[in-house]
Short mmCIF file of C-alpha atoms in Angstrom, two decimals:
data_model
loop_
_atom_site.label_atom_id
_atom_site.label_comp_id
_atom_site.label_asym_id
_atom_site.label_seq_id
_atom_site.Cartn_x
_atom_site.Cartn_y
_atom_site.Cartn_z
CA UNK A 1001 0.00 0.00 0.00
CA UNK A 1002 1.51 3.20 -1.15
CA UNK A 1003 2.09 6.08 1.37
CA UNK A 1004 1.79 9.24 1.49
CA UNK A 1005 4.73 11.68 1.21
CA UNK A 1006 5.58 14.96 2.28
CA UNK A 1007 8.22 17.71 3.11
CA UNK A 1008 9.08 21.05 4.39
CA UNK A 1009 11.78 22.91 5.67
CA UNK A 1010 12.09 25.86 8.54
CA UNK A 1011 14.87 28.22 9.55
CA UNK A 1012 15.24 30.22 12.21
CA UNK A 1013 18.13 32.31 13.78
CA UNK A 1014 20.73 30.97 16.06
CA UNK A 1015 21.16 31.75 20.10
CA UNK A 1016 23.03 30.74 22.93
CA UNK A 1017 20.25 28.91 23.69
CA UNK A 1018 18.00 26.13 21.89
CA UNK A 1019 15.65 27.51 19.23
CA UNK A 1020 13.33 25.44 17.19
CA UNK A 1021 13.89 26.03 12.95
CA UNK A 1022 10.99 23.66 12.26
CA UNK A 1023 8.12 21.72 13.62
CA UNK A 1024 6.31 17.97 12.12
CA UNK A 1025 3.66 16.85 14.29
CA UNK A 1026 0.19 16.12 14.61
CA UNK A 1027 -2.79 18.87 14.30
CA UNK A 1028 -5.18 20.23 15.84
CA UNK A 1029 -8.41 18.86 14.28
CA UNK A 1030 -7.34 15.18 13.04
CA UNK A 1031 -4.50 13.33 15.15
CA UNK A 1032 -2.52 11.42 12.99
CA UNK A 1033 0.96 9.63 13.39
CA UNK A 1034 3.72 11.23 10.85
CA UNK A 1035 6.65 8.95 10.34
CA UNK A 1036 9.52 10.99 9.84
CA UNK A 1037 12.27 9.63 7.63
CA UNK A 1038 14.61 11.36 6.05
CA UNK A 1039 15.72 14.76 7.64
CA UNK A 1040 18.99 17.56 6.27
CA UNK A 1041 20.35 20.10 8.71
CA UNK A 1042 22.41 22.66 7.32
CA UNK A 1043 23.53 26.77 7.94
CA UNK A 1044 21.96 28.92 5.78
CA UNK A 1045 23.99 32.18 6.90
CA UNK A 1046 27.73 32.89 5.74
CA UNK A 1047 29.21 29.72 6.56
CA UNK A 1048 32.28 29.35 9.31
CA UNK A 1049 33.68 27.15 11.01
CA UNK A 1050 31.65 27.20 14.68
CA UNK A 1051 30.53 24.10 16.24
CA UNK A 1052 26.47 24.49 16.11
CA UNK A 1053 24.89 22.07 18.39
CA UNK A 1054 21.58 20.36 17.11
CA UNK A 1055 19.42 18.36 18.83
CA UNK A 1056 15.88 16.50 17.61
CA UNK A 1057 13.23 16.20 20.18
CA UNK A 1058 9.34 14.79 20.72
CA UNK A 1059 7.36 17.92 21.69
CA UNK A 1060 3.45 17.15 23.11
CA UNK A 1061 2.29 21.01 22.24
CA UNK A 1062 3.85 22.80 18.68
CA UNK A 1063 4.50 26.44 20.22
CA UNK A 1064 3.85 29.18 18.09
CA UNK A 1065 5.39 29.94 14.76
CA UNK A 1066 5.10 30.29 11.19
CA UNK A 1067 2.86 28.04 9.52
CA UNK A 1068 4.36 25.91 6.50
CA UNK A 1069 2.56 24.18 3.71
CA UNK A 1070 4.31 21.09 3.21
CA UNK A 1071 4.89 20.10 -0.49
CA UNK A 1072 3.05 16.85 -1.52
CA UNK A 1073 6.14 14.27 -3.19
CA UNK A 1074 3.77 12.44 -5.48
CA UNK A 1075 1.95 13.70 -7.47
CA UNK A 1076 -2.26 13.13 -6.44
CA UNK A 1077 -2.32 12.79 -2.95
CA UNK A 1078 -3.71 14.36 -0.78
CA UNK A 1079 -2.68 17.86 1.55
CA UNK A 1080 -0.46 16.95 4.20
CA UNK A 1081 -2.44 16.79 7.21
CA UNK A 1082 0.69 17.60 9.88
CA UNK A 1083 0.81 20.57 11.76
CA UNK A 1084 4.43 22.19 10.11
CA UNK A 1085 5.66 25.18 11.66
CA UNK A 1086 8.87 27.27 11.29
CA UNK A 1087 10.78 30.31 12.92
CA UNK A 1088 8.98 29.44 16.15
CA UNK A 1089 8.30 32.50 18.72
CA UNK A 1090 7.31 30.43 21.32
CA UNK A 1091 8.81 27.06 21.64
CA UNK A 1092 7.33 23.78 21.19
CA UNK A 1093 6.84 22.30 24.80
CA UNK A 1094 9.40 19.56 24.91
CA UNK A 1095 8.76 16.02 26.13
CA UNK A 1096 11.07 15.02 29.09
CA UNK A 1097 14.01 12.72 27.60
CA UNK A 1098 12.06 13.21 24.42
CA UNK A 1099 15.46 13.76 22.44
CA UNK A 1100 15.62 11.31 19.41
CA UNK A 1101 19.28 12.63 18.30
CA UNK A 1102 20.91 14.35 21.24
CA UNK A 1103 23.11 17.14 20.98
CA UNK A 1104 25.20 16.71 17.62
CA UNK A 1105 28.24 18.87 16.98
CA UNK A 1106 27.90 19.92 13.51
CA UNK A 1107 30.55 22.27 11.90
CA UNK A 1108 28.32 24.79 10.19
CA UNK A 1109 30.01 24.43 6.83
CA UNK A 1110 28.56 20.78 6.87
CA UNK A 1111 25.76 19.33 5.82
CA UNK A 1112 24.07 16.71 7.84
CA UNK A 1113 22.10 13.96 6.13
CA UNK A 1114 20.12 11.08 7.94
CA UNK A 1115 18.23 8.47 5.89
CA UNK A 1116 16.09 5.50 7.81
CA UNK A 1117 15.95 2.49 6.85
CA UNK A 1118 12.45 0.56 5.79
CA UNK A 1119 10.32 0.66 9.06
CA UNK A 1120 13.30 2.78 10.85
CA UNK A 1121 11.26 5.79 10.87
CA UNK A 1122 10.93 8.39 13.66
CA UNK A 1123 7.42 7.84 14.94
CA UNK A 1124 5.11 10.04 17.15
CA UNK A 1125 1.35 9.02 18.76
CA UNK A 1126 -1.33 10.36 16.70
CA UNK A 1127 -2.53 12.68 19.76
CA UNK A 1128 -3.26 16.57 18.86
CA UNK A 1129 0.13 18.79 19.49
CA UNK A 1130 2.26 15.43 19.61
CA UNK A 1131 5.56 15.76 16.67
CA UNK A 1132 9.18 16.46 16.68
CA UNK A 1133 10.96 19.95 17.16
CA UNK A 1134 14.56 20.66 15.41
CA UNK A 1135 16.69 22.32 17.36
CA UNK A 1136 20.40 24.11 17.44
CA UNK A 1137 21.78 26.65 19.48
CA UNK A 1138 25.75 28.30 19.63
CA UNK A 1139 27.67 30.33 22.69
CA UNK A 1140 27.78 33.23 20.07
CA UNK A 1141 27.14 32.68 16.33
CA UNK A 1142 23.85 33.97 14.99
CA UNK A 1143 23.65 32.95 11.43
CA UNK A 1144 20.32 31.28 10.20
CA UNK A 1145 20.17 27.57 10.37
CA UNK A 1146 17.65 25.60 8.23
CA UNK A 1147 16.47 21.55 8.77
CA UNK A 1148 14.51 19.95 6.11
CA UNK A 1149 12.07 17.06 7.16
CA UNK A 1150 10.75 14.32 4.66
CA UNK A 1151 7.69 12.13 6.39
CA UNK A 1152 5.00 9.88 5.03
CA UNK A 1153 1.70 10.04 6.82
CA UNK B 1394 26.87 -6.08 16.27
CA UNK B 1395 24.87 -7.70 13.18
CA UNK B 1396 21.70 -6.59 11.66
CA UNK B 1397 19.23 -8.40 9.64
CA UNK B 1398 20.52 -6.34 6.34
CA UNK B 1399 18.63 -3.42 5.39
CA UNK B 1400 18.17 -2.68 8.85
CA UNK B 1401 20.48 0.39 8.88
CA UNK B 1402 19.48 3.67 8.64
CA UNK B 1403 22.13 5.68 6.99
CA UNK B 1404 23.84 9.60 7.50
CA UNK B 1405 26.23 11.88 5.88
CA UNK B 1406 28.04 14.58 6.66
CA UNK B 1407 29.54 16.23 3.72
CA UNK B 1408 32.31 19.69 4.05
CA UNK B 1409 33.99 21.58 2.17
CA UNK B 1410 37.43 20.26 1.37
CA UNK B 1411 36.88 17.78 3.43
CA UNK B 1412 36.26 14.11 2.77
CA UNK B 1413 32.30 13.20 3.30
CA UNK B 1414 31.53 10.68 6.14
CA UNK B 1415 29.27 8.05 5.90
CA UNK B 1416 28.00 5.67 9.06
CA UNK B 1417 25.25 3.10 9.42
CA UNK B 1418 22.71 4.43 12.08
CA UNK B 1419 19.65 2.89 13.60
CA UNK B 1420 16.86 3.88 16.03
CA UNK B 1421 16.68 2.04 19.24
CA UNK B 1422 13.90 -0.31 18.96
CA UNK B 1423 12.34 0.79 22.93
CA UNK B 1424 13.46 4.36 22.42
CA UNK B 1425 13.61 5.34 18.39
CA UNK B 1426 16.93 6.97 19.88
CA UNK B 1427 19.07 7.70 16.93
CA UNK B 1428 22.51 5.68 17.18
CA UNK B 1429 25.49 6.58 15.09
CA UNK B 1430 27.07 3.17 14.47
CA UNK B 1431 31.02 3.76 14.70
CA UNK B 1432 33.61 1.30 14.53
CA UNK B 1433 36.06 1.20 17.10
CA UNK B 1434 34.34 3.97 18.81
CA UNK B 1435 34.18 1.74 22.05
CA UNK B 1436 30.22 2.81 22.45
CA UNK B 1437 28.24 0.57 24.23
CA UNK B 1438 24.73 -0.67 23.01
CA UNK B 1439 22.37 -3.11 24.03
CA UNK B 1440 20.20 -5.81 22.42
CA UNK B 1441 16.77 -6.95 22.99
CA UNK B 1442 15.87 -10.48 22.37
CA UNK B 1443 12.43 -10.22 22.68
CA UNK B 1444 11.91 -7.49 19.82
CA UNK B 1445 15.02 -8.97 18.42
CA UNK B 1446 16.66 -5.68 17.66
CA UNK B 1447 19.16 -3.08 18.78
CA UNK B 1448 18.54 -1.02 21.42
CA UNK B 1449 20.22 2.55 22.69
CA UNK B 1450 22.32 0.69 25.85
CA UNK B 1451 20.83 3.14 27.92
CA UNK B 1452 19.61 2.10 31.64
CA UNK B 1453 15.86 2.63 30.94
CA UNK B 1454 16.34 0.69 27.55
CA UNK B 1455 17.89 -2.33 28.71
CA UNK B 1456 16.32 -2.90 31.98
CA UNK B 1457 12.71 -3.98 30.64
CA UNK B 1458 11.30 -4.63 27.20
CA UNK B 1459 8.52 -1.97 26.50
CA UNK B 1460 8.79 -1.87 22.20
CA UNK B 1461 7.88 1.98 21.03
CA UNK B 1462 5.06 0.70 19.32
CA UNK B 1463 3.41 -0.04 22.75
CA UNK B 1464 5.06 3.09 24.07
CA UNK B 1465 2.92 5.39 21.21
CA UNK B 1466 -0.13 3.40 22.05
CA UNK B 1467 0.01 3.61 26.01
CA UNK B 1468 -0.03 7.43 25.14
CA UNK B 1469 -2.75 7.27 22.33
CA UNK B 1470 -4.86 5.68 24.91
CA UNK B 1471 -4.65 8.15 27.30
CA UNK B 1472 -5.42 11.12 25.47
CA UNK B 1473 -8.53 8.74 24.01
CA UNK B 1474 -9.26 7.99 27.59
CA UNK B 1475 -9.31 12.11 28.74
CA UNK B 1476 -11.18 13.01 25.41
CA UNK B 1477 -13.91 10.64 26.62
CA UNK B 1478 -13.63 12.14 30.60
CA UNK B 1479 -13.79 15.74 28.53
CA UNK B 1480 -10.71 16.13 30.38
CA UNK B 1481 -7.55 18.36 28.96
CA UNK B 1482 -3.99 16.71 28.34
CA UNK B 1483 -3.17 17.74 32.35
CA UNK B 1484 -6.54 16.14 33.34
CA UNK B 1485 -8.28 19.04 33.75
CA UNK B 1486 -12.36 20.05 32.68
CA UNK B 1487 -12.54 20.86 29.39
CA UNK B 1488 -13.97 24.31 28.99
#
């Protein structure tokens, strides 16, 4: 049975502290699980070399940010259903040891890739506000940082 | 540690001017923890043998068997279970 496909990528600006680029979860009207898998991280900014430190978390509420329209990767299905956000405002509210990829030094010249394999996927419960957040944060730099997110629903 | 193949996730880290690395990666079958497989790296992992897959080697992960699959529908049920209690996530009243 063929799956439905979907992507979309967020920025956001870095801080000293976590800040959330983009947000995959379930919405507010129809709970669905979103299997997440394939995700990039990247810099968008001048690149250098500074350590960013990512990190990819469950969240149980999506915080407040810009609302994405994920692109559909065939062709005649339907809308995505997810709730995608980017450039969050408020942060998502993070599940306690939620963190499926902890703390990841990336050099911001690089570019991270992570493929799963078949039933690998991330998974989150189809309840409203559950997804993942993507998250970096740096002591100083404050260049834009982007993640893109590939799911099937 | 083996794998039934196809079993691996993969990543990739690619740099300028520098060479592009490439490691196997899976998701810890109690946690969906993502683990970096890297030989020689000394890193140690667990195994279940009851979902008959890798797990994180954390504590909480290799203490008891409780597959994610159960994990996503312990907390499906309780949101069902408030929903029907018109109750809010904290176990409030609704409204």
């Amino acid at each position: 049975m063929s799956v439905a496909k979907y992507t979309a990528s967020g920025d956001q600006t870095l801080t000293s502290s976590k800040v959330t680029c983009l947000s995959v979860g379930s919405n507010a009207t129809t709970a669905q699980r979103n299997e997440i898998y394939e995700c990039v991280l990247g810099v968008t900014g001048t690149p250098a070399d500074n350590a960013i430190s990512w990190t990819i978390i469950r969240v149980s509420a999506l915080g407040t940010s810009t609302a994405e329209t994920p692109a559909l990767l065939q062709d005649g299905d339907r809308a995505a259903q997810a709730a995608v956000g980017s450039n969050h405002t408020a942060e998502p509210t993070l599940v306690t040891n939620g963190e499926v990829m902890k703390l990841l030094p990336l050099n911001a010249r690089a570019t991270f890739r992570w493929v799963a394999a078949p039933g690998g996927e991330w998974k989150h419960a189809a309840t409203v506000g559950a997804g993942f957040a993507f998250r970096a944060s740096h002591a100083s730099s404050t260049v834009d940082f982007q993640a893109i997110a590939y799911w099937s629903e | 540690m083996l794998l039934p193949p196809g079993s691996y996730g993969y990543i990739s880290i690619t740099e300028p001017d520098k060479p592009t690395v490439e490691r196997d990666a899976y998701l810890c079958c109690h946690c969906q923890d993502l683990c970096i497989v890297v030989p020689g790296s000394g890193k140690t992992r667990g195994y279940c043998y009851l979902c008959y897959a890798p797990t994180c080697g954390q504590k909480r992960c290799s203490e008891r068997c409780v597959p994610f699959e159960a994990k996503l529908e312990a907390m499906e049920g309780r949101r069902r279970f408030y929903k029907q209690l018109e109750l809010d996530r904290q176990g409030e009243p609704l409204g």
